[in-house]
Short mmCIF file of C-alpha atoms in Angstrom, two decimals:
data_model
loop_
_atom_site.label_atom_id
_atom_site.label_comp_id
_atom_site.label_asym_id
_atom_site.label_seq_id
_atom_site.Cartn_x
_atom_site.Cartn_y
_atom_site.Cartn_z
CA UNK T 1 -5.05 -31.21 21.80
CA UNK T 2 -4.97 -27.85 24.15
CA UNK T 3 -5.32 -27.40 27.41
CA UNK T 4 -7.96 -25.22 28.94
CA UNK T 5 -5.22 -22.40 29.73
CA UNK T 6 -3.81 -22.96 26.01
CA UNK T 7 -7.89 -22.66 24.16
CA UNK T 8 -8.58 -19.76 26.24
CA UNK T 9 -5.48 -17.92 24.73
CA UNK T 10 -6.33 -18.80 21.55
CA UNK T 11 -9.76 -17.43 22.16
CA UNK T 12 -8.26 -14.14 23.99
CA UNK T 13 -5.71 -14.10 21.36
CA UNK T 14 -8.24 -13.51 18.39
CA UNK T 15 -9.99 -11.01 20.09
CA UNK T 16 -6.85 -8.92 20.50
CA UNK T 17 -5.52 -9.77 17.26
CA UNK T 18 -9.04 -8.53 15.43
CA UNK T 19 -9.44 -5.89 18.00
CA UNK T 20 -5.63 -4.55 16.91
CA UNK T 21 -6.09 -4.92 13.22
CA UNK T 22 -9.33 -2.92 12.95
CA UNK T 23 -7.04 -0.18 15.33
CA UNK T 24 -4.40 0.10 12.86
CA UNK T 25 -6.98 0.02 9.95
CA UNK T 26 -8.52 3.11 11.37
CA UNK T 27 -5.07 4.55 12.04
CA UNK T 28 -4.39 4.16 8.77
CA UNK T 29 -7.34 5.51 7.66
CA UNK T 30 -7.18 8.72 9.46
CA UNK T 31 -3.45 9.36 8.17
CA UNK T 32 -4.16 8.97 4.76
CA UNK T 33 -7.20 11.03 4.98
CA UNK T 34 -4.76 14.02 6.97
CA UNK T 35 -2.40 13.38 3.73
CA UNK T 36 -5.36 14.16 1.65
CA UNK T 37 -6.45 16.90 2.91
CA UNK T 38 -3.04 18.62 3.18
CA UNK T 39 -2.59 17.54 -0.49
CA UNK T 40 -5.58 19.02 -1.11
CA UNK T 41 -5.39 22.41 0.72
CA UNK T 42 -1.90 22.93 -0.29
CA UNK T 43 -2.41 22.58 -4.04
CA UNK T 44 -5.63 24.67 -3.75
CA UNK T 45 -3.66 27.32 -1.77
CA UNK T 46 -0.55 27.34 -4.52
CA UNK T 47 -2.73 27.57 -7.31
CA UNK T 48 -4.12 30.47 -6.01
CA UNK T 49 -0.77 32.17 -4.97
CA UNK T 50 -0.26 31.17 -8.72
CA UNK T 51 -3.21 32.55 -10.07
CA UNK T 52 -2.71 35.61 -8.27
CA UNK T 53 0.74 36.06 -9.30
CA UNK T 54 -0.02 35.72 -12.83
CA UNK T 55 -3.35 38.56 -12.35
CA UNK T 56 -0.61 40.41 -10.73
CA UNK T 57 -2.61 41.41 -7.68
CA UNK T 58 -0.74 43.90 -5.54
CA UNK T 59 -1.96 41.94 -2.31
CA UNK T 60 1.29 40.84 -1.40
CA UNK T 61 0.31 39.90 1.88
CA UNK T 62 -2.52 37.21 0.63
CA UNK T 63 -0.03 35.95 -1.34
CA UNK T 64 2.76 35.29 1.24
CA UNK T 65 0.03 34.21 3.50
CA UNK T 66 -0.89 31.49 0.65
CA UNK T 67 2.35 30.45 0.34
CA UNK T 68 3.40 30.08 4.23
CA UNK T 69 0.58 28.01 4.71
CA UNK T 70 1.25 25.27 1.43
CA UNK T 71 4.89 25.69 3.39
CA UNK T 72 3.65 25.23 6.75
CA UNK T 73 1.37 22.24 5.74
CA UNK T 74 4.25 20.49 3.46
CA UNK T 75 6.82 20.73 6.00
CA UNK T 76 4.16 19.37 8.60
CA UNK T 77 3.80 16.58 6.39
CA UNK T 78 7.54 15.88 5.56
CA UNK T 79 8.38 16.08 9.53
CA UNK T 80 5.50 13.63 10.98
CA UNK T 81 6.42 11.35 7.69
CA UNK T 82 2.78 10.84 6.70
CA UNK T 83 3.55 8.69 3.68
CA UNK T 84 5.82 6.65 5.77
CA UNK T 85 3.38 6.06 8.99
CA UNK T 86 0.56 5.35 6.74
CA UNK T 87 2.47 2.69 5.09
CA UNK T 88 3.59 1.13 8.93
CA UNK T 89 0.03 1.13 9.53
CA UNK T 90 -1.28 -0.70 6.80
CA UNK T 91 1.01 -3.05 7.31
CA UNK T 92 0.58 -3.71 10.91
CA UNK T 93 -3.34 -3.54 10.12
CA UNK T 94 -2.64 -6.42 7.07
CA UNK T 95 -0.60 -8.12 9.79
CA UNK T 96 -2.62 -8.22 12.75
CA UNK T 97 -5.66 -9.19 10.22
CA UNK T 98 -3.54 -12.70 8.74
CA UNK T 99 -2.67 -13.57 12.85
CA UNK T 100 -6.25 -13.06 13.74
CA UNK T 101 -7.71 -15.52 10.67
CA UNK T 102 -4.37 -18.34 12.08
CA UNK T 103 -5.94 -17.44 15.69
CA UNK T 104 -9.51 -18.48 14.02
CA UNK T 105 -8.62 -21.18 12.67
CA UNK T 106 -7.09 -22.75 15.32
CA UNK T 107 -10.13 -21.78 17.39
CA UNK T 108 -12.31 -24.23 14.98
CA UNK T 109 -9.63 -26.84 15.20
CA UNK T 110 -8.78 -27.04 18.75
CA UNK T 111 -8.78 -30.99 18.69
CA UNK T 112 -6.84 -31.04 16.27
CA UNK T 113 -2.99 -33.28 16.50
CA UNK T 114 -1.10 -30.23 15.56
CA UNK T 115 -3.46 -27.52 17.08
CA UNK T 116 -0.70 -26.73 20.23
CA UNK T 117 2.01 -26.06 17.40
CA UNK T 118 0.17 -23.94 15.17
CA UNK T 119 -0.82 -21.87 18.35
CA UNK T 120 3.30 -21.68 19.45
CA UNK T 121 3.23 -20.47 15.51
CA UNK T 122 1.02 -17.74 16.19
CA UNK T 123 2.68 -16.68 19.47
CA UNK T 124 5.86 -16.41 17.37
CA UNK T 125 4.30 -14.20 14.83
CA UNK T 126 2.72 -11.85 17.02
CA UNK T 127 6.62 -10.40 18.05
CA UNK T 128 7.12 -8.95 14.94
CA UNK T 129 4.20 -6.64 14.79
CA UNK T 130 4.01 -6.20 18.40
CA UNK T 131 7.73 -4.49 17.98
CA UNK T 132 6.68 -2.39 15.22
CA UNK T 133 3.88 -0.94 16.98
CA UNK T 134 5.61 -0.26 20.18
CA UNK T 135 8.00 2.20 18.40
CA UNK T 136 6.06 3.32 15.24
CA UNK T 137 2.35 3.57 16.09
CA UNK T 138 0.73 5.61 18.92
CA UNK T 139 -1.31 4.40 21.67
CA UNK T 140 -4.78 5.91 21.67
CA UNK T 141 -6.36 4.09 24.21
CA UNK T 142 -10.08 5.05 23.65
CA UNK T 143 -9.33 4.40 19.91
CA UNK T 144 -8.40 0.64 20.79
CA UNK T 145 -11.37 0.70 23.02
CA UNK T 146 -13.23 1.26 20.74
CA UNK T 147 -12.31 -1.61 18.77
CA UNK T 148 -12.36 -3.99 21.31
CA UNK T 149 -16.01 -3.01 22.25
CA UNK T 150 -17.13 -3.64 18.56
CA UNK T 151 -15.32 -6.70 18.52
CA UNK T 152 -16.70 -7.88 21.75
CA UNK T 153 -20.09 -6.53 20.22
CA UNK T 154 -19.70 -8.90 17.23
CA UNK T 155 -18.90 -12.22 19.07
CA UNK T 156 -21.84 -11.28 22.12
CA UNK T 157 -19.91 -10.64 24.90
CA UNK T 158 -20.74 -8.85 27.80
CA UNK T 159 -18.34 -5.96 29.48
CA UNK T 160 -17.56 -8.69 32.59
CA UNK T 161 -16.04 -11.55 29.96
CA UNK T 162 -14.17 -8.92 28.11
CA UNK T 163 -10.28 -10.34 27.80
CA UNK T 164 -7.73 -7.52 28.10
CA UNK T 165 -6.31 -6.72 24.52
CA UNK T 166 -4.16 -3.51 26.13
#
C-alpha cells in the first residue's frame, strides 16, 4: 500500500511521463519532417543542376547556385545529425510512453501488496531517459507546455492543480 506522498507521485509522475512522451513524439516529428524536406529540396535542386547540365544551358550561375544550395542543405543535415536525433527522439518518445502506461498502472493498483515496489521500479527507469534527454534533446519550453496543457486537458484539470513536469 502507498502513502499519500508516494500516490500523489505516482499520479504527478504519469502526467510528466505522458506529458514528456507526446514532447519527444512531436520532436521527432518535426525532425523527420526537416529531413524530408531537405531530402526533398535537395534532390529536386540536383536534378535540375542535372537536367540543366545535360540541356547544356550556359547559365552557369543557376547552376552553381543549384548546386551550393543541395551542398548547403546536405552539409546542414550531416552537421545537426538529423538521422541520428530523430532516432534519440523516437526512442525517448517510445520510452517515456512504456514509463507512463507502468505509472498507469500502478495508479489503478495503488492497494495493491507490491504497488510501493513497482513505483521504486518506475523511479529507476525514469534515469535512463532522463540522461538522454538532458544531453541529446533540446528544451523548448512552450513546446513541453504545450503538452502538459493537453495532457492536463485530457484528465480535467484546472491550471491551479497542474503538477510541475519541467
Amino acid at each position: 500500500m502507498l502513502s499519500d506522498f508516494q500516490r500523489t507521485q505516482v499520479w504527478e509522475g504519469m502526467l510528466s511521463a505522458e506529458t514528456r512522451a507526446l514532447y519527444f513524439a512531436d520532436l521527432a516529428r518535426h525532425y523527420t519532417s526537416l529531413k524530408q524536406w531537405i531530402s526533398g529540396l535537395s534532390f529536386f535542386l540536383s536534378s535540375a543542376v542535372a537536367v540543366s547540365l545535360f540541356a547544356r544551358v550556359p547559365q552557369f550561375n543557376a547552376l552553381s547556385l543549384g548546386a551550393l544550395i543541395v551542398g548547403i542543405l546536405n552539409a546542414y543535415s550531416i552537421a545537426v545529425g538529423l538521422d541520428r536525433k530523430i532516432g534519440t527522439m523516437v526512442k525517448l518518445h517510445s520510452t517515456w510512453n512504456a514509463i507512463a502506461a507502468e505509472y498507469n498502472n500502478v495508479w489503478n493498483h495503488l492497494e495493491d501488496d507490491d504497488a510501493e515496489s513497482r513505483l521504486n521500479a518506475i523511479v529507476q527507469q525514469e534515469r535512463e531517459p532522463s540522461q538522454l534527454a538532458s544531453t541529446e534533446a533540446p528544451n523548448k519550453e512552450k513546446l513541453m507546455e504545450k503538452w502538459q496543457t493537453r495532457v492536463f486537458a485530457s484528465y480535467h484539470l484546472s491550471g491551479e492543480s497542474k503538477a510541475s513536469v519541467n
